[in-house]
Amino acid sequence: MVKLANPLYTQWILEAIKKVKKQKQRPSEERICNAVSMSHGLDRKTVLEQLELSVKDGTILKVTNKGLNSYKDPDNPGRLALPKPKGKPGLDWNKLIKRALEGLHEPGGSSLKNIERFLKCQADVAAYLSGSGSMGPGLFHQQLRVALKRAVAHGRVAKQGPLFQLISRSSSQDDGTGTVSLESLPPVRLLPHEKDKPVAEPIPICSFCLGTKEQNRDKKPEELISCADCGNSGHPSCLKFSPELTARVKALWWQCIECKTCSSCQDQGKNADNMLFCDSCDRGFHMECCDPPLTRMPKGMWICQICQPRKKGKKLLHEKAAQIKRRYNAPLGRPKNRYTNAFN
């Protein structure tokens, strides 16, 4: 008799995979077991057994890459890692673009032509082009343009007109006003509804690597950040927090991904898929609760309305005056001579 996976357990595992991927983590066996155990109290042995049965009957997809196993939803697999062809390794465009922009070090940024000229003068690139009969000058130019476009889309490079510049890792991009360093933002503060809330007792174990403050996944001591709602904890390195973001989050009433509520409407269940997380304080906001409301997900990093620097004095006054002027620029009342021609 063939043993089949329990459909309810399979659904729990698929939900756990979705949560782990939302945290920008690899859905490994350890993380899936931890997520299912936290949400439904299922023991590790049962989760692993049901996971194996679900893989066998095809309801869960198992992917192996570089000796590591990951699990995906077959209906939403995302990008699958394709096996690389054996032979000569290709070019690492991210490293080449970084090397070119740092080497050129032009104050206003570097053009595509200057970047291409710089790279072709590099010994390793020249050796690759001479040894690769399939990549001519035209193909190299085309692939460099595509790589620069991807670097801009992922927030590694800033483009102003025809010029490209590197973006510092210690900075975050706002919604169109330029690049803002976290150190230049106002200090974080508790919101009125956060001040009187009780704080849960912290769990002294990282929910991701199961380490403690004495030892993280890199075998180094690291302080834990704990959720104020449920007490679940995590290392900043496991949460992918920068040192600047970690310092700001420690001063706040922080919530983990499971307990995250909108800081504007304080609702957790409503429109959870449209919730944004601030890269300055890690608070959650529904797109419609932002000020101004957003209609699409912002690209790159995003800073909420609470953390954005406030405009003061004459600058704010001039902006408000310009808004009022635009609002009342159109003539009021009924247009003249609207009906005169109708009776003539």
GROMACS .gro file of N, CA, C and O in nm, residues 278-328:
model
  204
  278CYS      N    1   0.947   4.932   0.571
  278CYS     CA    2   1.038   5.046   0.564
  278CYS      C    3   1.183   4.999   0.583
  278CYS      O    4   1.211   4.920   0.673
  279ASP      N    5   1.273   5.047   0.499
  279ASP     CA    6   1.413   5.010   0.510
  279ASP      C    7   1.487   5.095   0.612
  279ASP      O    8   1.608   5.081   0.628
  280SER      N    9   1.416   5.182   0.682
  280SER     CA   10   1.477   5.263   0.787
  280SER      C   11   1.434   5.221   0.926
  280SER      O   12   1.509   5.235   1.022
  281CYS      N   13   1.311   5.166   0.941
  281CYS     CA   14   1.261   5.125   1.073
  281CYS      C   15   1.197   4.987   1.072
  281CYS      O   16   1.162   4.935   1.177
  282ASP      N   17   1.179   4.925   0.954
  282ASP     CA   18   1.118   4.792   0.935
  282ASP      C   19   0.972   4.789   0.978
  282ASP      O   20   0.917   4.682   1.000
  283ARG      N   21   0.906   4.904   0.992
  283ARG     CA   22   0.762   4.903   1.016
  283ARG      C   23   0.690   4.864   0.888
  283ARG      O   24   0.741   4.880   0.777
  284GLY      N   25   0.566   4.814   0.904
  284GLY     CA   26   0.484   4.775   0.790
  284GLY      C   27   0.379   4.880   0.759
  284GLY      O   28   0.323   4.942   0.850
  285PHE      N   29   0.351   4.900   0.630
  285PHE     CA   30   0.248   4.994   0.585
  285PHE      C   31   0.179   4.936   0.462
  285PHE      O   32   0.245   4.889   0.370
  286HIS      N   33   0.044   4.938   0.463
  286HIS     CA   34  -0.029   4.905   0.341
  286HIS      C   35  -0.003   5.015   0.237
  286HIS      O   36   0.016   5.131   0.274
  287MET      N   37  -0.002   4.977   0.110
  287MET     CA   38   0.026   5.076   0.006
  287MET      C   39  -0.077   5.188   0.008
  287MET      O   40  -0.044   5.304  -0.015
  288GLU      N   41  -0.204   5.154   0.038
  288GLU     CA   42  -0.308   5.257   0.041
  288GLU      C   43  -0.301   5.342   0.168
  288GLU      O   44  -0.364   5.448   0.176
  289CYS      N   45  -0.225   5.297   0.269
  289CYS     CA   46  -0.212   5.372   0.394
  289CYS      C   47  -0.090   5.465   0.393
  289CYS      O   48  -0.068   5.538   0.490
  290CYS      N   49  -0.008   5.457   0.288
  290CYS     CA   50   0.108   5.545   0.279
  290CYS      C   51   0.064   5.689   0.252
  290CYS      O   52  -0.047   5.715   0.210
  291ASP      N   53   0.153   5.781   0.279
  291ASP     CA   54   0.125   5.923   0.259
  291ASP      C   55   0.233   5.981   0.166
  291ASP      O   56   0.344   6.005   0.210
  292PRO      N   57   0.203   6.003   0.036
  292PRO     CA   58   0.074   5.979  -0.032
  292PRO      C   59   0.055   5.830  -0.061
  292PRO      O   60   0.153   5.754  -0.063
  293PRO      N   61  -0.070   5.785  -0.087
  293PRO     CA   62  -0.095   5.643  -0.117
  293PRO      C   63  -0.020   5.599  -0.243
  293PRO      O   64  -0.005   5.677  -0.338
  294LEU      N   65   0.025   5.475  -0.243
  294LEU     CA   66   0.098   5.420  -0.356
  294LEU      C   67   0.008   5.323  -0.433
  294LEU      O   68  -0.072   5.251  -0.374
  295THR      N   69   0.024   5.322  -0.565
  295THR     CA   70  -0.055   5.232  -0.649
  295THR      C   71   0.026   5.113  -0.698
  295THR      O   72  -0.031   5.018  -0.751
  296ARG      N   73   0.160   5.118  -0.683
  296ARG     CA   74   0.244   5.006  -0.724
  296ARG      C   75   0.361   4.993  -0.628
  296ARG      O   76   0.397   5.088  -0.558
  297MET      N   77   0.418   4.873  -0.624
  297MET     CA   78   0.531   4.847  -0.536
  297MET      C   79   0.652   4.930  -0.579
  297MET      O   80   0.689   4.927  -0.697
  298PRO      N   81   0.716   5.005  -0.487
  298PRO     CA   82   0.834   5.082  -0.527
  298PRO      C   83   0.952   4.991  -0.555
  298PRO      O   84   0.969   4.887  -0.492
  299LYS      N   85   1.035   5.029  -0.650
  299LYS     CA   86   1.154   4.952  -0.682
  299LYS      C   87   1.266   4.987  -0.585
  299LYS      O   88   1.277   5.099  -0.537
  300GLY      N   89   1.351   4.887  -0.557
  300GLY     CA   90   1.463   4.912  -0.468
  300GLY      C   91   1.419   4.929  -0.325
  300GLY      O   92   1.324   4.867  -0.278
  301MET      N   93   1.488   5.017  -0.252
  301MET     CA   94   1.461   5.038  -0.110
  301MET      C   95   1.359   5.152  -0.093
  301MET      O   96   1.348   5.239  -0.179
  302TRP      N   97   1.289   5.148   0.020
  302TRP     CA   98   1.178   5.242   0.042
  302TRP      C   99   1.179   5.291   0.186
  302TRP      O  100   1.203   5.213   0.279
  303ILE      N  101   1.154   5.421   0.205
  303ILE     CA  102   1.150   5.483   0.338
  303ILE      C  103   1.009   5.535   0.362
  303ILE      O  104   0.951   5.602   0.277
  304CYS      N  105   0.953   5.502   0.479
  304CYS     CA  106   0.813   5.539   0.509
  304CYS      C  107   0.802   5.687   0.540
  304CYS      O  108   0.901   5.758   0.558
  305GLN      N  109   0.675   5.732   0.552
  305GLN     CA  110   0.650   5.874   0.577
  305GLN      C  111   0.693   5.918   0.717
  305GLN      O  112   0.720   6.036   0.740
  306ILE      N  113   0.704   5.823   0.812
  306ILE     CA  114   0.745   5.859   0.948
  306ILE      C  115   0.894   5.887   0.954
  306ILE      O  116   0.939   5.976   1.027
  307CYS      N  117   0.973   5.811   0.877
  307CYS     CA  118   1.119   5.825   0.882
  307CYS      C  119   1.173   5.930   0.786
  307CYS      O  120   1.289   5.969   0.799
  308GLN      N  121   1.091   5.975   0.690
  308GLN     CA  122   1.140   6.074   0.596
  308GLN      C  123   1.165   6.207   0.667
  308GLN      O  124   1.088   6.246   0.755
  309PRO      N  125   1.274   6.277   0.631
  309PRO     CA  126   1.302   6.406   0.697
  309PRO      C  127   1.192   6.506   0.670
  309PRO      O  128   1.142   6.517   0.558
  310ARG      N  129   1.153   6.576   0.776
  310ARG     CA  130   1.045   6.675   0.763
  310ARG      C  131   1.099   6.805   0.707
  310ARG      O  132   1.207   6.850   0.743
  311LYS      N  133   1.019   6.865   0.618
  311LYS     CA  134   1.058   6.993   0.559
  311LYS      C  135   1.011   7.106   0.650
  311LYS      O  136   0.902   7.103   0.703
  312LYS      N  137   1.097   7.206   0.670
  312LYS     CA  138   1.065   7.314   0.762
  312LYS      C  139   1.068   7.449   0.691
  312LYS      O  140   1.124   7.464   0.583
  313GLY      N  141   1.015   7.546   0.761
  313GLY     CA  142   1.031   7.686   0.727
  313GLY      C  143   0.980   7.725   0.590
  313GLY      O  144   0.875   7.683   0.545
  314LYS      N  145   1.062   7.807   0.521
  314LYS     CA  146   1.020   7.868   0.395
  314LYS      C  147   0.998   7.765   0.286
  314LYS      O  148   0.910   7.781   0.201
  315LYS      N  149   1.078   7.658   0.286
  315LYS     CA  150   1.065   7.556   0.181
  315LYS      C  151   0.928   7.492   0.186
  315LYS      O  152   0.860   7.477   0.084
  316LEU      N  153   0.881   7.454   0.307
  316LEU     CA  154   0.749   7.395   0.322
  316LEU      C  155   0.641   7.496   0.287
  316LEU      O  156   0.541   7.462   0.221
  317LEU      N  157   0.659   7.622   0.328
  317LEU     CA  158   0.561   7.727   0.300
  317LEU      C  159   0.545   7.750   0.151
  317LEU      O  160   0.433   7.761   0.098
  318HIS      N  161   0.660   7.753   0.078
  318HIS     CA  162   0.654   7.775  -0.066
  318HIS      C  163   0.588   7.658  -0.137
  318HIS      O  164   0.513   7.677  -0.234
  319GLU      N  165   0.613   7.536  -0.090
  319GLU     CA  166   0.550   7.419  -0.152
  319GLU      C  167   0.399   7.421  -0.131
  319GLU      O  168   0.323   7.390  -0.224
  320LYS      N  169   0.354   7.454  -0.009
  320LYS     CA  170   0.210   7.461   0.017
  320LYS      C  171   0.145   7.571  -0.066
  320LYS      O  172   0.034   7.554  -0.119
  321ALA      N  173   0.214   7.685  -0.080
  321ALA     CA  174   0.159   7.795  -0.160
  321ALA      C  175   0.147   7.755  -0.306
  321ALA      O  176   0.048   7.790  -0.374
  322ALA      N  177   0.247   7.680  -0.357
  322ALA     CA  178   0.241   7.634  -0.496
  322ALA      C  179   0.126   7.536  -0.518
  322ALA      O  180   0.059   7.539  -0.622
  323GLN      N  181   0.101   7.450  -0.418
  323GLN     CA  182  -0.011   7.356  -0.428
  323GLN      C  183  -0.144   7.429  -0.434
  323GLN      O  184  -0.232   7.396  -0.514
  324ILE      N  185  -0.162   7.530  -0.347
  324ILE     CA  186  -0.286   7.608  -0.346
  324ILE      C  187  -0.305   7.684  -0.477
  324ILE      O  188  -0.414   7.691  -0.533
  325LYS      N  189  -0.193   7.737  -0.530
  325LYS     CA  190  -0.200   7.813  -0.655
  325LYS      C  191  -0.242   7.723  -0.770
  325LYS      O  192  -0.324   7.762  -0.854
  326ARG      N  193  -0.187   7.601  -0.774
  326ARG     CA  194  -0.224   7.508  -0.881
  326ARG      C  195  -0.370   7.465  -0.868
  326ARG      O  196  -0.440   7.445  -0.967
  327ARG      N  197  -0.415   7.450  -0.742
  327ARG     CA  198  -0.553   7.405  -0.720
  327ARG      C  199  -0.654   7.506  -0.770
  327ARG      O  200  -0.759   7.470  -0.825
  328TYR      N  201  -0.624   7.635  -0.749
  328TYR     CA  202  -0.721   7.740  -0.786
  328TYR      C  203  -0.680   7.813  -0.913
  328TYR      O  204  -0.727   7.923  -0.940
   0.00000   0.00000   0.00000
